[in-house]
PDB file of C-alpha atoms in Angstrom:
ATOM      1  CA  GLY A 182       0.475  10.175 -13.175  1.00  0.00           C
ATOM      2  CA  GLU A 183       0.618   6.310 -13.600  1.00  0.00           C
ATOM      3  CA  SER A 184      -1.490   3.479 -14.216  1.00  0.00           C
ATOM      4  CA  VAL A 185      -0.484   0.112 -13.086  1.00  0.00           C
ATOM      5  CA  GLY A 186      -2.363  -3.090 -13.677  1.00  0.00           C
ATOM      6  CA  LEU A 187      -1.244  -6.785 -13.356  1.00  0.00           C
ATOM      7  CA  HIS A 188      -2.075  -9.383 -16.115  1.00  0.00           C
ATOM      8  CA  LEU A 189      -4.198 -12.232 -14.315  1.00  0.00           C
ATOM      9  CA  PRO A 190      -6.430 -11.394 -11.431  1.00  0.00           C
ATOM     10  CA  THR A 191      -6.259 -14.942 -10.359  1.00  0.00           C
ATOM     11  CA  LEU A 192      -3.327 -17.632 -10.281  1.00  0.00           C
ATOM     12  CA  SER A 193      -3.664 -21.233  -9.065  1.00  0.00           C
ATOM     13  CA  VAL A 194      -0.240 -23.060  -8.932  1.00  0.00           C
ATOM     14  CA  GLN A 195       0.591 -26.668  -7.211  1.00  0.00           C
ATOM     15  CA  GLU A 196       2.517 -26.280  -3.928  1.00  0.00           C
ATOM     16  CA  GLY A 197       6.302 -26.871  -4.518  1.00  0.00           C
ATOM     17  CA  ASP A 198       5.606 -25.399  -8.084  1.00  0.00           C
ATOM     18  CA  ASN A 199       7.122 -21.777  -8.886  1.00  0.00           C
ATOM     19  CA  SER A 200       4.518 -18.929  -9.187  1.00  0.00           C
ATOM     20  CA  ILE A 201       5.094 -15.907 -11.408  1.00  0.00           C
ATOM     21  CA  ILE A 202       2.970 -12.894 -11.323  1.00  0.00           C
ATOM     22  CA  ASN A 203       3.313 -10.171 -13.779  1.00  0.00           C
ATOM     23  CA  CYS A 204       2.962  -6.382 -13.575  1.00  0.00           C
ATOM     24  CA  ALA A 205       2.741  -3.742 -16.275  1.00  0.00           C
ATOM     25  CA  TYR A 206       2.978   0.196 -15.791  1.00  0.00           C
ATOM     26  CA  SER A 207       2.856   3.234 -17.778  1.00  0.00           C
ATOM     27  CA  ASN A 208       5.279   5.735 -16.578  1.00  0.00           C
ATOM     28  CA  SER A 209       8.566   5.189 -18.169  1.00  0.00           C
ATOM     29  CA  ALA A 210       9.632   7.924 -15.608  1.00  0.00           C
ATOM     30  CA  SER A 211       8.949   5.444 -12.924  1.00  0.00           C
ATOM     31  CA  ASP A 212      11.989   4.787 -10.626  1.00  0.00           C
ATOM     32  CA  TYR A 213      10.987   2.319  -8.116  1.00  0.00           C
ATOM     33  CA  PHE A 214       8.909  -0.760  -7.435  1.00  0.00           C
ATOM     34  CA  ILE A 215       7.402  -2.877  -4.933  1.00  0.00           C
ATOM     35  CA  TRP A 216       5.883  -6.028  -4.360  1.00  0.00           C
ATOM     36  CA  TYR A 217       3.290  -6.196  -1.542  1.00  0.00           C
ATOM     37  CA  LYS A 218       1.415  -9.387   0.065  1.00  0.00           C
ATOM     38  CA  GLN A 219      -1.923  -8.725   1.759  1.00  0.00           C
ATOM     39  CA  GLU A 220      -3.422 -11.580   3.535  1.00  0.00           C
ATOM     40  CA  SER A 221      -7.261 -11.314   4.100  1.00  0.00           C
ATOM     41  CA  GLY A 222      -8.271  -8.530   6.473  1.00  0.00           C
ATOM     42  CA  LYS A 223      -4.565  -7.405   6.863  1.00  0.00           C
ATOM     43  CA  GLY A 224      -2.481  -4.474   5.829  1.00  0.00           C
ATOM     44  CA  PRO A 225      -0.250  -5.014   2.391  1.00  0.00           C
ATOM     45  CA  GLN A 226       3.742  -6.590   3.404  1.00  0.00           C
ATOM     46  CA  PHE A 227       6.217  -5.570   1.946  1.00  0.00           C
ATOM     47  CA  ILE A 228       7.976  -8.338  -0.169  1.00  0.00           C
ATOM     48  CA  ILE A 229      10.809  -7.165  -2.372  1.00  0.00           C
ATOM     49  CA  ASP A 230      11.605  -3.811  -4.091  1.00  0.00           C
ATOM     50  CA  ILE A 231      13.686  -2.737  -6.570  1.00  0.00           C
ATOM     51  CA  ARG A 232      15.008   0.697  -8.374  1.00  0.00           C
ATOM     52  CA  SER A 233      15.298   1.698 -12.086  1.00  0.00           C
ATOM     53  CA  ASN A 234      18.843   1.107 -12.229  1.00  0.00           C
ATOM     54  CA  MET A 235      18.787  -2.453 -11.738  1.00  0.00           C
ATOM     55  CA  ASP A 236      16.888  -5.208 -13.535  1.00  0.00           C
ATOM     56  CA  LYS A 237      16.913  -8.056 -10.896  1.00  0.00           C
ATOM     57  CA  ARG A 238      17.014  -8.453  -7.505  1.00  0.00           C
ATOM     58  CA  GLN A 239      16.449 -11.702  -5.220  1.00  0.00           C
ATOM     59  CA  GLY A 240      15.093 -12.481  -1.784  1.00  0.00           C
ATOM     60  CA  GLN A 241      14.310 -15.438   0.073  1.00  0.00           C
ATOM     61  CA  ARG A 242      12.618 -17.629  -2.112  1.00  0.00           C
ATOM     62  CA  VAL A 243      11.426 -14.199  -4.149  1.00  0.00           C
ATOM     63  CA  THR A 244      12.744 -12.889  -7.240  1.00  0.00           C
ATOM     64  CA  VAL A 245      11.584  -9.798  -8.919  1.00  0.00           C
ATOM     65  CA  LEU A 246      12.358  -8.494 -12.554  1.00  0.00           C
ATOM     66  CA  LEU A 247      12.225  -5.255 -14.045  1.00  0.00           C
ATOM     67  CA  ASN A 248      11.894  -4.767 -17.389  1.00  0.00           C
ATOM     68  CA  LYS A 249      12.428  -0.903 -18.156  1.00  0.00           C
ATOM     69  CA  THR A 250      12.204  -1.423 -21.931  1.00  0.00           C
ATOM     70  CA  VAL A 251       8.397  -3.083 -22.056  1.00  0.00           C
ATOM     71  CA  LYS A 252       7.834  -1.043 -18.840  1.00  0.00           C
ATOM     72  CA  HIS A 253       7.017  -4.407 -16.776  1.00  0.00           C
ATOM     73  CA  LEU A 254       7.889  -6.324 -13.688  1.00  0.00           C
ATOM     74  CA  SER A 255       7.180  -9.504 -12.692  1.00  0.00           C
ATOM     75  CA  LEU A 256       7.629 -11.572  -9.176  1.00  0.00           C
ATOM     76  CA  GLN A 257       8.554 -15.026  -8.944  1.00  0.00           C
ATOM     77  CA  ILE A 258       8.156 -17.390  -5.809  1.00  0.00           C
ATOM     78  CA  ALA A 259      10.198 -20.509  -5.610  1.00  0.00           C
ATOM     79  CA  ALA A 260       8.847 -23.422  -4.250  1.00  0.00           C
ATOM     80  CA  THR A 261       5.397 -22.051  -3.705  1.00  0.00           C
ATOM     81  CA  GLN A 262       3.823 -22.741  -0.123  1.00  0.00           C
ATOM     82  CA  PRO A 263       0.215 -22.721   1.207  1.00  0.00           C
ATOM     83  CA  GLY A 264       1.440 -19.679   3.271  1.00  0.00           C
ATOM     84  CA  ASP A 265       2.117 -17.861  -0.089  1.00  0.00           C
ATOM     85  CA  SER A 266      -1.366 -17.882  -0.674  1.00  0.00           C
ATOM     86  CA  ALA A 267      -2.903 -14.297  -0.830  1.00  0.00           C
ATOM     87  CA  VAL A 268      -3.343 -11.458  -2.716  1.00  0.00           C
ATOM     88  CA  TYR A 269      -0.533  -9.711  -4.615  1.00  0.00           C
ATOM     89  CA  PHE A 270      -0.007  -6.263  -5.384  1.00  0.00           C
ATOM     90  CA  CYS A 271       2.625  -4.368  -7.461  1.00  0.00           C
ATOM     91  CA  ALA A 272       3.219  -0.601  -6.332  1.00  0.00           C
ATOM     92  CA  VAL A 273       4.853   2.149  -8.277  1.00  0.00           C
ATOM     93  CA  LYS A 274       6.581   5.306  -7.584  1.00  0.00           C
ATOM     94  CA  THR A 275       7.002   8.035  -9.988  1.00  0.00           C
ATOM     95  CA  GLY A 276       9.284  10.744  -8.485  1.00  0.00           C
ATOM     96  CA  ALA A 277       6.280  11.971  -5.427  1.00  0.00           C
ATOM     97  CA  ASN A 278       6.052   9.921  -2.516  1.00  0.00           C
ATOM     98  CA  ASN A 279       2.929   8.359  -3.575  1.00  0.00           C
ATOM     99  CA  LEU A 280       2.710   4.793  -4.567  1.00  0.00           C
ATOM    100  CA  PHE A 281       0.552   3.743  -7.274  1.00  0.00           C
ATOM    101  CA  PHE A 282      -0.685   0.298  -6.745  1.00  0.00           C
ATOM    102  CA  GLY A 283      -2.006  -2.227  -9.160  1.00  0.00           C
ATOM    103  CA  THR A 284      -5.226  -4.281  -8.986  1.00  0.00           C
ATOM    104  CA  GLY A 285      -3.884  -7.468  -7.365  1.00  0.00           C
ATOM    105  CA  THR A 286      -3.296 -10.962  -8.414  1.00  0.00           C
ATOM    106  CA  ARG A 287      -4.847 -13.753  -6.144  1.00  0.00           C
ATOM    107  CA  LEU A 288      -2.731 -16.463  -5.446  1.00  0.00           C
ATOM    108  CA  THR A 289      -4.166 -19.609  -4.563  1.00  0.00           C
ATOM    109  CA  VAL A 290      -1.821 -22.698  -3.739  1.00  0.00           C
ATOM    110  CA  ILE A 291      -3.153 -26.414  -3.871  1.00  0.00           C
ATOM    111  CA  PRO A 292      -1.701 -28.692  -1.590  1.00  0.00           C
TER     112      PRO A 292
ATOM    113  CA  GLU B  83      10.109  -6.392  14.456  1.00  0.00           C
ATOM    114  CA  PRO B  84       8.772  -2.603  14.754  1.00  0.00           C
ATOM    115  CA  GLU B  85       5.404  -2.253  13.329  1.00  0.00           C
ATOM    116  CA  VAL B  86       2.876   0.385  12.537  1.00  0.00           C
ATOM    117  CA  THR B  87      -0.615   0.302  14.304  1.00  0.00           C
ATOM    118  CA  GLN B  88      -3.836   1.311  13.717  1.00  0.00           C
ATOM    119  CA  THR B  89      -6.997   1.905  16.175  1.00  0.00           C
ATOM    120  CA  PRO B  90      -9.583   1.136  15.749  1.00  0.00           C
ATOM    121  CA  SER B  91      -9.843  -1.939  13.420  1.00  0.00           C
ATOM    122  CA  HIS B  92     -13.402  -1.534  12.669  1.00  0.00           C
ATOM    123  CA  GLN B  93     -15.360   1.606  12.848  1.00  0.00           C
ATOM    124  CA  VAL B  94     -19.321   1.992  11.843  1.00  0.00           C
ATOM    125  CA  THR B  95     -20.521   5.560  11.843  1.00  0.00           C
ATOM    126  CA  GLN B  96     -23.630   7.494  10.927  1.00  0.00           C
ATOM    127  CA  MET B  97     -23.604   9.266   7.518  1.00  0.00           C
ATOM    128  CA  GLY B  98     -22.797  13.065   8.511  1.00  0.00           C
ATOM    129  CA  GLN B  99     -20.583  12.160  11.047  1.00  0.00           C
ATOM    130  CA  GLU B 100     -16.574  13.000  11.844  1.00  0.00           C
ATOM    131  CA  VAL B 101     -14.607   9.936  12.490  1.00  0.00           C
ATOM    132  CA  ILE B 102     -10.915   9.949  13.313  1.00  0.00           C
ATOM    133  CA  LEU B 103      -8.729   7.204  12.729  1.00  0.00           C
ATOM    134  CA  ARG B 104      -5.820   6.688  14.669  1.00  0.00           C
ATOM    135  CA  CYS B 105      -2.194   5.480  13.341  1.00  0.00           C
ATOM    136  CA  VAL B 106       1.428   5.106  15.232  1.00  0.00           C
ATOM    137  CA  PRO B 107       3.955   4.757  12.993  1.00  0.00           C
ATOM    138  CA  ILE B 108       7.187   3.127  13.382  1.00  0.00           C
ATOM    139  CA  SER B 109       8.945   5.161  15.591  1.00  0.00           C
ATOM    140  CA  ASN B 110      12.283   5.912  13.643  1.00  0.00           C
ATOM    141  CA  HIS B 111       9.937   6.827  10.465  1.00  0.00           C
ATOM    142  CA  LEU B 112       9.675  10.318   9.028  1.00  0.00           C
ATOM    143  CA  TYR B 113       7.342   9.977   6.371  1.00  0.00           C
ATOM    144  CA  PHE B 114       3.975   9.108   7.050  1.00  0.00           C
ATOM    145  CA  TYR B 115       1.202   8.034   4.771  1.00  0.00           C
ATOM    146  CA  TRP B 116      -2.788   7.507   4.169  1.00  0.00           C
ATOM    147  CA  TYR B 117      -4.239   5.210   1.993  1.00  0.00           C
ATOM    148  CA  ARG B 118      -7.803   3.582   1.325  1.00  0.00           C
ATOM    149  CA  GLN B 119      -8.937   0.600  -0.062  1.00  0.00           C
ATOM    150  CA  ILE B 120     -12.480   0.368  -1.295  1.00  0.00           C
ATOM    151  CA  LEU B 121     -13.324  -3.152  -0.938  1.00  0.00           C
ATOM    152  CA  GLY B 122     -12.718  -5.213  -4.023  1.00  0.00           C
ATOM    153  CA  GLN B 123     -10.544  -2.442  -5.419  1.00  0.00           C
ATOM    154  CA  LYS B 124      -7.056  -1.347  -5.413  1.00  0.00           C
ATOM    155  CA  VAL B 125      -5.230   0.560  -2.984  1.00  0.00           C
ATOM    156  CA  GLU B 126      -5.525   4.182  -3.134  1.00  0.00           C
ATOM    157  CA  PHE B 127      -2.984   7.021  -2.031  1.00  0.00           C
ATOM    158  CA  LEU B 128      -4.662   9.661   0.175  1.00  0.00           C
ATOM    159  CA  VAL B 129      -2.081  11.883   1.656  1.00  0.00           C
ATOM    160  CA  SER B 130       1.904  11.654   2.450  1.00  0.00           C
ATOM    161  CA  PHE B 131       2.867  13.771   5.600  1.00  0.00           C
ATOM    162  CA  TYR B 132       6.198  15.280   6.300  1.00  0.00           C
ATOM    163  CA  ASN B 133       8.023  17.515   8.803  1.00  0.00           C
ATOM    164  CA  ASN B 134       4.324  18.228  10.245  1.00  0.00           C
ATOM    165  CA  GLU B 135       2.998  19.208   7.011  1.00  0.00           C
ATOM    166  CA  ILE B 136       1.091  17.716   3.981  1.00  0.00           C
ATOM    167  CA  SER B 137       3.761  17.265   1.005  1.00  0.00           C
ATOM    168  CA  GLU B 138       1.162  15.448  -0.814  1.00  0.00           C
ATOM    169  CA  LYS B 139      -2.307  14.775  -1.452  1.00  0.00           C
ATOM    170  CA  SER B 140      -4.747  12.694  -4.131  1.00  0.00           C
ATOM    171  CA  GLU B 141      -8.036  14.297  -5.685  1.00  0.00           C
ATOM    172  CA  ILE B 142      -9.680  11.814  -3.104  1.00  0.00           C
ATOM    173  CA  PHE B 143      -8.466  14.069   0.040  1.00  0.00           C
ATOM    174  CA  ASP B 144     -10.710  17.118  -0.193  1.00  0.00           C
ATOM    175  CA  ASP B 145     -11.718  19.360   2.381  1.00  0.00           C
ATOM    176  CA  GLN B 146     -13.686  16.891   4.239  1.00  0.00           C
ATOM    177  CA  PHE B 147     -10.398  14.998   4.990  1.00  0.00           C
ATOM    178  CA  SER B 148      -7.636  16.657   7.575  1.00  0.00           C
ATOM    179  CA  VAL B 149      -4.658  14.745   9.034  1.00  0.00           C
ATOM    180  CA  GLU B 150      -2.652  15.681  12.007  1.00  0.00           C
ATOM    181  CA  ARG B 151       0.263  14.510  14.284  1.00  0.00           C
ATOM    182  CA  PRO B 152      -0.938  15.572  17.504  1.00  0.00           C
ATOM    183  CA  ASP B 153       2.333  14.312  19.653  1.00  0.00           C
ATOM    184  CA  GLY B 154       5.253  12.367  19.153  1.00  0.00           C
ATOM    185  CA  SER B 155       3.542   9.075  18.170  1.00  0.00           C
ATOM    186  CA  ASN B 156       0.010   9.462  16.509  1.00  0.00           C
ATOM    187  CA  PHE B 157      -0.778  10.560  13.503  1.00  0.00           C
ATOM    188  CA  THR B 158      -4.438  10.919  12.370  1.00  0.00           C
ATOM    189  CA  LEU B 159      -7.172  10.984   9.471  1.00  0.00           C
ATOM    190  CA  LYS B 160      -9.970  12.971  10.128  1.00  0.00           C
ATOM    191  CA  ILE B 161     -13.160  12.307   7.996  1.00  0.00           C
ATOM    192  CA  ARG B 162     -15.263  15.402   9.043  1.00  0.00           C
ATOM    193  CA  SER B 163     -18.786  14.722   7.513  1.00  0.00           C
ATOM    194  CA  THR B 164     -18.706  10.773   6.279  1.00  0.00           C
ATOM    195  CA  LYS B 165     -20.508  10.067   2.790  1.00  0.00           C
ATOM    196  CA  LEU B 166     -21.517   6.462   2.161  1.00  0.00           C
ATOM    197  CA  GLU B 167     -18.465   6.172  -0.355  1.00  0.00           C
ATOM    198  CA  ASP B 168     -16.238   6.580   2.119  1.00  0.00           C
ATOM    199  CA  SER B 169     -16.393   3.321   2.790  1.00  0.00           C
ATOM    200  CA  ALA B 170     -13.328   1.327   2.879  1.00  0.00           C
ATOM    201  CA  MET B 171     -10.366   0.014   4.659  1.00  0.00           C
ATOM    202  CA  TYR B 172      -8.006   2.528   5.569  1.00  0.00           C
ATOM    203  CA  PHE B 173      -4.574   1.945   5.481  1.00  0.00           C
ATOM    204  CA  CYS B 174      -1.677   4.143   7.380  1.00  0.00           C
ATOM    205  CA  ALA B 175       2.037   3.978   6.616  1.00  0.00           C
ATOM    206  CA  SER B 176       5.131   4.927   7.318  1.00  0.00           C
ATOM    207  CA  SER B 177       8.969   5.057   5.993  1.00  0.00           C
ATOM    208  CA  LYS B 178      12.288   6.505   6.846  1.00  0.00           C
ATOM    209  CA  GLY B 179      12.931   8.647   4.165  1.00  0.00           C
ATOM    210  CA  GLN B 180      10.979  10.036   0.754  1.00  0.00           C
ATOM    211  CA  LYS B 181      12.795   7.171  -1.343  1.00  0.00           C
ATOM    212  CA  GLU B 182      12.324   3.977   1.267  1.00  0.00           C
ATOM    213  CA  THR B 183      10.008   1.615   1.565  1.00  0.00           C
ATOM    214  CA  GLN B 184       6.746   2.123   2.932  1.00  0.00           C
ATOM    215  CA  TYR B 185       5.181  -0.171   5.894  1.00  0.00           C
ATOM    216  CA  PHE B 186       1.976  -0.466   6.401  1.00  0.00           C
ATOM    217  CA  GLY B 187      -0.377  -0.896   9.215  1.00  0.00           C
ATOM    218  CA  PRO B 188      -3.310  -3.420   9.579  1.00  0.00           C
ATOM    219  CA  GLY B 189      -5.936  -1.203   8.351  1.00  0.00           C
ATOM    220  CA  THR B 190      -8.908   0.172   9.755  1.00  0.00           C
ATOM    221  CA  ARG B 191     -12.479  -0.891   8.455  1.00  0.00           C
ATOM    222  CA  LEU B 192     -14.760   1.967   8.110  1.00  0.00           C
ATOM    223  CA  LEU B 193     -18.371   1.353   7.172  1.00  0.00           C
ATOM    224  CA  VAL B 194     -20.611   4.682   7.011  1.00  0.00           C
ATOM    225  CA  LEU B 195     -24.444   3.622   7.180  1.00  0.00           C
TER     226      LEU B 195
END
């Protein structure tokens, strides 16, 4: 199986600052990792993913870092904006089709 | 941009009643999924579906649950006899391939009274 946890349930940042959201997973066989953003009343929205053969991947204002040695995943958001306020989930896939989700970190951006 | 859609957005039902939740996956996707999220908790996997059959299911997906692709576009989740603890948000997702990104619908909020 798999156990996925996020380090902080809530995170508050000032607008314009960088945000870092962390996630830990338990199964060293996990090979695909995704960050989702969930706004109130909506479904999880894909942000960025990374496979186990990489340790860093960048998107638009977002970077995902994967440390397989300590089984740790992070999402960095540059120049955080009010529209980034949401709950962020990491999700992990271990061979099978299904995703194991973490408990989520609620990011609040303070204007 | 193509999206996964779900109907209804909200469903209220009496305990013991049957409900059918509907999803229209992204049109060129081949893998379909149902997840649920009890209020305040994490998103949990229920079932995956490929080539007109269940490919995986979790412990949650017991005999009360079934899935079907009745036509070329819809993907449904049926709960035969709802229980209070079935109250949750139910999300449908789809992906092009087994190792591809899963895209989620907006969810159906099910409330069992």
